[in-house]
């Protein structure tokens, strides 16, 4: 582990608890919390103390390992399945969560409940993610030039994944190599992952970053300030339609209008060929208080106003220039290029 990256999901020293960086407190305070019960883990996901599709997969792996240490041998698999289903019900859109839980359940079944096998499996989920993010960042970097400016949305950096992140991985890697690359980041209403997390991660990495409100992206593109858009993903359907943080599709529409290349970056663990198109993806709906009240010392909307608060949207594949995975850059038609990744 280098100083550049924080170990934001890990086991405690005695390996009996899960330790995470509480992302709701960033950037003002860097506090780690310990989780022991399935209820505490569920709450951490729903409250976005841990978030970002690949990070949810890593979290789920370690969570199931920690929980498995407390199961009675006589009803091991029953307890395992009950907790896996419970954690799976916390957030529906990011496929990495359900996929990691399924992977841990398979490992538990195959090993007959051997917790050493589960320890190896959760470590493998993390190690694979580190390799995937590094490879994705290298492919993304190949699209950047000296002086490039990237626009990004939400947070797809190290704390949403493992080391480099996906969408902001190439920018961090460029900075590491001494390349002059700048970034604009959308604040990402309503929960401000861009303002709180991406701006913090990019500044920490020494990147020249400018924060904008979500409704400014078309304006900065029209002024020729943006060379390329990089965004993350929570679930990519077989035809390339991509669910990501709410607002991503608006950015893609503006990018198409202004001729700015628009790339989605994500590991193959976020591609779900079982979803044929974006309409098969379940979009999480969240409490309207996140729009009307949260983050403000006083509510900033009239009490009782109806709010509509979908956490994600689906970007139509026709708006996406390329999908960058750890295996390379997929181009349209995505049904073929994504499908060939799994052959
Ligand atoms: O609601 P969040 O913060 O979990 O949403 C996260 C995103 O939309 C990210 O862009 C996505 O998970 C990719 S993280 C590499």
PDB file of N, CA, C and O in Angstrom, residues 230-266:
ATOM      1  N   UNK A 230     -14.846  11.310 -19.012  1.00  0.00           N
ATOM      2  CA  UNK A 230     -14.652   9.976 -18.447  1.00  0.00           C
ATOM      3  C   UNK A 230     -15.656   9.814 -17.301  1.00  0.00           C
ATOM      4  O   UNK A 230     -15.647  10.622 -16.356  1.00  0.00           O
ATOM      5  N   UNK A 231     -16.489   8.776 -17.359  1.00  0.00           N
ATOM      6  CA  UNK A 231     -17.399   8.499 -16.234  1.00  0.00           C
ATOM      7  C   UNK A 231     -17.312   7.030 -15.848  1.00  0.00           C
ATOM      8  O   UNK A 231     -16.879   6.198 -16.646  1.00  0.00           O
ATOM      9  N   UNK A 232     -17.754   6.713 -14.638  1.00  0.00           N
ATOM     10  CA  UNK A 232     -17.772   5.328 -14.175  1.00  0.00           C
ATOM     11  C   UNK A 232     -19.084   4.656 -14.559  1.00  0.00           C
ATOM     12  O   UNK A 232     -19.858   5.168 -15.383  1.00  0.00           O
ATOM     13  N   UNK A 233     -19.341   3.512 -13.977  1.00  0.00           N
ATOM     14  CA  UNK A 233     -20.588   2.801 -14.282  1.00  0.00           C
ATOM     15  C   UNK A 233     -20.965   1.899 -13.104  1.00  0.00           C
ATOM     16  O   UNK A 233     -20.101   1.440 -12.351  1.00  0.00           O
ATOM     17  N   UNK A 234     -22.257   1.690 -12.973  1.00  0.00           N
ATOM     18  CA  UNK A 234     -22.769   0.795 -11.923  1.00  0.00           C
ATOM     19  C   UNK A 234     -23.264  -0.522 -12.498  1.00  0.00           C
ATOM     20  O   UNK A 234     -23.279  -1.545 -11.821  1.00  0.00           O
ATOM     21  N   UNK A 235     -23.724  -0.463 -13.734  1.00  0.00           N
ATOM     22  CA  UNK A 235     -24.113  -1.699 -14.446  1.00  0.00           C
ATOM     23  C   UNK A 235     -24.162  -1.356 -15.934  1.00  0.00           C
ATOM     24  O   UNK A 235     -24.796  -0.384 -16.339  1.00  0.00           O
ATOM     25  N   UNK A 236     -23.479  -2.177 -16.715  1.00  0.00           N
ATOM     26  CA  UNK A 236     -23.497  -1.981 -18.172  1.00  0.00           C
ATOM     27  C   UNK A 236     -24.279  -3.144 -18.776  1.00  0.00           C
ATOM     28  O   UNK A 236     -23.956  -4.312 -18.529  1.00  0.00           O
ATOM     29  N   UNK A 237     -25.322  -2.820 -19.551  1.00  0.00           N
ATOM     30  CA  UNK A 237     -26.134  -3.873 -20.183  1.00  0.00           C
ATOM     31  C   UNK A 237     -25.423  -4.409 -21.424  1.00  0.00           C
ATOM     32  O   UNK A 237     -24.472  -3.789 -21.927  1.00  0.00           O
ATOM     33  N   UNK A 238     -25.910  -5.540 -21.931  1.00  0.00           N
ATOM     34  CA  UNK A 238     -25.264  -6.211 -23.066  1.00  0.00           C
ATOM     35  C   UNK A 238     -25.157  -5.306 -24.294  1.00  0.00           C
ATOM     36  O   UNK A 238     -24.214  -5.428 -25.077  1.00  0.00           O
ATOM     37  N   UNK A 239     -26.101  -4.381 -24.460  1.00  0.00           N
ATOM     38  CA  UNK A 239     -26.059  -3.508 -25.643  1.00  0.00           C
ATOM     39  C   UNK A 239     -25.279  -2.214 -25.395  1.00  0.00           C
ATOM     40  O   UNK A 239     -25.281  -1.314 -26.231  1.00  0.00           O
ATOM     41  N   UNK A 240     -24.634  -2.109 -24.227  1.00  0.00           N
ATOM     42  CA  UNK A 240     -23.810  -0.931 -23.930  1.00  0.00           C
ATOM     43  C   UNK A 240     -24.535   0.163 -23.171  1.00  0.00           C
ATOM     44  O   UNK A 240     -23.904   1.114 -22.687  1.00  0.00           O
ATOM     45  N   UNK A 241     -25.859   0.077 -23.048  1.00  0.00           N
ATOM     46  CA  UNK A 241     -26.563   1.072 -22.212  1.00  0.00           C
ATOM     47  C   UNK A 241     -25.952   1.000 -20.807  1.00  0.00           C
ATOM     48  O   UNK A 241     -25.726  -0.101 -20.278  1.00  0.00           O
ATOM     49  N   UNK A 242     -25.719   2.163 -20.207  1.00  0.00           N
ATOM     50  CA  UNK A 242     -24.939   2.188 -18.965  1.00  0.00           C
ATOM     51  C   UNK A 242     -25.636   2.942 -17.843  1.00  0.00           C
ATOM     52  O   UNK A 242     -25.967   4.122 -18.000  1.00  0.00           O
ATOM     53  N   UNK A 243     -25.849   2.252 -16.720  1.00  0.00           N
ATOM     54  CA  UNK A 243     -26.372   2.946 -15.536  1.00  0.00           C
ATOM     55  C   UNK A 243     -25.208   3.529 -14.761  1.00  0.00           C
ATOM     56  O   UNK A 243     -24.215   2.842 -14.490  1.00  0.00           O
ATOM     57  N   UNK A 244     -25.306   4.787 -14.449  1.00  0.00           N
ATOM     58  CA  UNK A 244     -24.316   5.454 -13.589  1.00  0.00           C
ATOM     59  C   UNK A 244     -25.054   6.548 -12.830  1.00  0.00           C
ATOM     60  O   UNK A 244     -26.259   6.774 -13.033  1.00  0.00           O
ATOM     61  N   UNK A 245     -24.345   7.225 -11.963  1.00  0.00           N
ATOM     62  CA  UNK A 245     -24.950   8.250 -11.107  1.00  0.00           C
ATOM     63  C   UNK A 245     -25.867   9.189 -11.899  1.00  0.00           C
ATOM     64  O   UNK A 245     -25.517   9.604 -13.000  1.00  0.00           O
ATOM     65  N   UNK A 246     -26.984   9.526 -11.298  1.00  0.00           N
ATOM     66  CA  UNK A 246     -27.969  10.400 -11.937  1.00  0.00           C
ATOM     67  C   UNK A 246     -27.263  11.672 -12.471  1.00  0.00           C
ATOM     68  O   UNK A 246     -26.461  12.284 -11.768  1.00  0.00           O
ATOM     69  N   UNK A 247     -27.593  12.012 -13.724  1.00  0.00           N
ATOM     70  CA  UNK A 247     -26.948  13.165 -14.355  1.00  0.00           C
ATOM     71  C   UNK A 247     -25.970  12.761 -15.439  1.00  0.00           C
ATOM     72  O   UNK A 247     -25.601  13.578 -16.287  1.00  0.00           O
ATOM     73  N   UNK A 248     -25.550  11.490 -15.421  1.00  0.00           N
ATOM     74  CA  UNK A 248     -24.566  11.043 -16.411  1.00  0.00           C
ATOM     75  C   UNK A 248     -25.144  11.141 -17.828  1.00  0.00           C
ATOM     76  O   UNK A 248     -24.460  11.566 -18.765  1.00  0.00           O
ATOM     77  N   UNK A 249     -26.427  10.757 -17.984  1.00  0.00           N
ATOM     78  CA  UNK A 249     -26.994  10.751 -19.340  1.00  0.00           C
ATOM     79  C   UNK A 249     -27.090  12.180 -19.894  1.00  0.00           C
ATOM     80  O   UNK A 249     -26.871  12.413 -21.080  1.00  0.00           O
ATOM     81  N   UNK A 250     -27.360  13.126 -19.018  1.00  0.00           N
ATOM     82  CA  UNK A 250     -27.430  14.539 -19.443  1.00  0.00           C
ATOM     83  C   UNK A 250     -26.063  14.999 -19.959  1.00  0.00           C
ATOM     84  O   UNK A 250     -25.957  15.717 -20.960  1.00  0.00           O
ATOM     85  N   UNK A 251     -25.028  14.560 -19.264  1.00  0.00           N
ATOM     86  CA  UNK A 251     -23.654  14.906 -19.655  1.00  0.00           C
ATOM     87  C   UNK A 251     -23.341  14.305 -21.028  1.00  0.00           C
ATOM     88  O   UNK A 251     -22.747  14.963 -21.894  1.00  0.00           O
ATOM     89  N   UNK A 252     -23.787  13.050 -21.229  1.00  0.00           N
ATOM     90  CA  UNK A 252     -23.509  12.363 -22.497  1.00  0.00           C
ATOM     91  C   UNK A 252     -24.241  13.053 -23.655  1.00  0.00           C
ATOM     92  O   UNK A 252     -23.694  13.177 -24.754  1.00  0.00           O
ATOM     93  N   UNK A 253     -25.467  13.523 -23.385  1.00  0.00           N
ATOM     94  CA  UNK A 253     -26.229  14.214 -24.440  1.00  0.00           C
ATOM     95  C   UNK A 253     -25.523  15.518 -24.820  1.00  0.00           C
ATOM     96  O   UNK A 253     -25.339  15.831 -25.994  1.00  0.00           O
ATOM     97  N   UNK A 254     -25.052  16.253 -23.799  1.00  0.00           N
ATOM     98  CA  UNK A 254     -24.342  17.513 -24.073  1.00  0.00           C
ATOM     99  C   UNK A 254     -23.034  17.229 -24.806  1.00  0.00           C
ATOM    100  O   UNK A 254     -22.658  17.947 -25.739  1.00  0.00           O
ATOM    101  N   UNK A 255     -22.343  16.159 -24.406  1.00  0.00           N
ATOM    102  CA  UNK A 255     -21.054  15.821 -25.045  1.00  0.00           C
ATOM    103  C   UNK A 255     -21.273  15.502 -26.519  1.00  0.00           C
ATOM    104  O   UNK A 255     -20.504  15.948 -27.393  1.00  0.00           O
ATOM    105  N   UNK A 256     -22.322  14.768 -26.820  1.00  0.00           N
ATOM    106  CA  UNK A 256     -22.628  14.432 -28.225  1.00  0.00           C
ATOM    107  C   UNK A 256     -22.866  15.726 -29.014  1.00  0.00           C
ATOM    108  O   UNK A 256     -22.348  15.912 -30.109  1.00  0.00           O
ATOM    109  N   UNK A 257     -23.636  16.632 -28.411  1.00  0.00           N
ATOM    110  CA  UNK A 257     -23.966  17.889 -29.098  1.00  0.00           C
ATOM    111  C   UNK A 257     -22.707  18.700 -29.415  1.00  0.00           C
ATOM    112  O   UNK A 257     -22.585  19.274 -30.491  1.00  0.00           O
ATOM    113  N   UNK A 258     -21.787  18.724 -28.462  1.00  0.00           N
ATOM    114  CA  UNK A 258     -20.584  19.554 -28.650  1.00  0.00           C
ATOM    115  C   UNK A 258     -19.401  18.772 -29.224  1.00  0.00           C
ATOM    116  O   UNK A 258     -18.286  19.295 -29.289  1.00  0.00           O
ATOM    117  N   UNK A 259     -19.624  17.520 -29.613  1.00  0.00           N
ATOM    118  CA  UNK A 259     -18.554  16.736 -30.252  1.00  0.00           C
ATOM    119  C   UNK A 259     -17.430  16.361 -29.304  1.00  0.00           C
ATOM    120  O   UNK A 259     -16.277  16.208 -29.718  1.00  0.00           O
ATOM    121  N   UNK A 260     -17.755  16.210 -28.004  1.00  0.00           N
ATOM    122  CA  UNK A 260     -16.732  15.816 -27.022  1.00  0.00           C
ATOM    123  C   UNK A 260     -16.817  14.291 -26.841  1.00  0.00           C
ATOM    124  O   UNK A 260     -17.894  13.768 -26.536  1.00  0.00           O
ATOM    125  N   UNK A 261     -15.702  13.553 -27.036  1.00  0.00           N
ATOM    126  CA  UNK A 261     -15.764  12.092 -26.862  1.00  0.00           C
ATOM    127  C   UNK A 261     -16.180  11.717 -25.440  1.00  0.00           C
ATOM    128  O   UNK A 261     -15.710  12.322 -24.464  1.00  0.00           O
ATOM    129  N   UNK A 262     -17.069  10.721 -25.335  1.00  0.00           N
ATOM    130  CA  UNK A 262     -17.645  10.358 -24.040  1.00  0.00           C
ATOM    131  C   UNK A 262     -17.344   8.882 -23.760  1.00  0.00           C
ATOM    132  O   UNK A 262     -17.842   7.999 -24.457  1.00  0.00           O
ATOM    133  N   UNK A 263     -16.523   8.640 -22.755  1.00  0.00           N
ATOM    134  CA  UNK A 263     -16.103   7.270 -22.430  1.00  0.00           C
ATOM    135  C   UNK A 263     -16.637   6.832 -21.066  1.00  0.00           C
ATOM    136  O   UNK A 263     -16.621   7.606 -20.107  1.00  0.00           O
ATOM    137  N   UNK A 264     -17.053   5.559 -21.006  1.00  0.00           N
ATOM    138  CA  UNK A 264     -17.431   4.913 -19.744  1.00  0.00           C
ATOM    139  C   UNK A 264     -16.271   3.999 -19.364  1.00  0.00           C
ATOM    140  O   UNK A 264     -15.761   3.261 -20.216  1.00  0.00           O
ATOM    141  N   UNK A 265     -15.844   4.073 -18.099  1.00  0.00           N
ATOM    142  CA  UNK A 265     -14.740   3.218 -17.651  1.00  0.00           C
ATOM    143  C   UNK A 265     -15.234   2.307 -16.531  1.00  0.00           C
ATOM    144  O   UNK A 265     -15.834   2.789 -15.556  1.00  0.00           O
ATOM    145  N   UNK A 266     -14.989   1.019 -16.673  1.00  0.00           N
ATOM    146  CA  UNK A 266     -15.422   0.102 -15.617  1.00  0.00           C
ATOM    147  C   UNK A 266     -14.860  -1.284 -15.841  1.00  0.00           C
ATOM    148  O   UNK A 266     -14.571  -1.682 -16.971  1.00  0.00           O
TER     149      UNK A 266
END
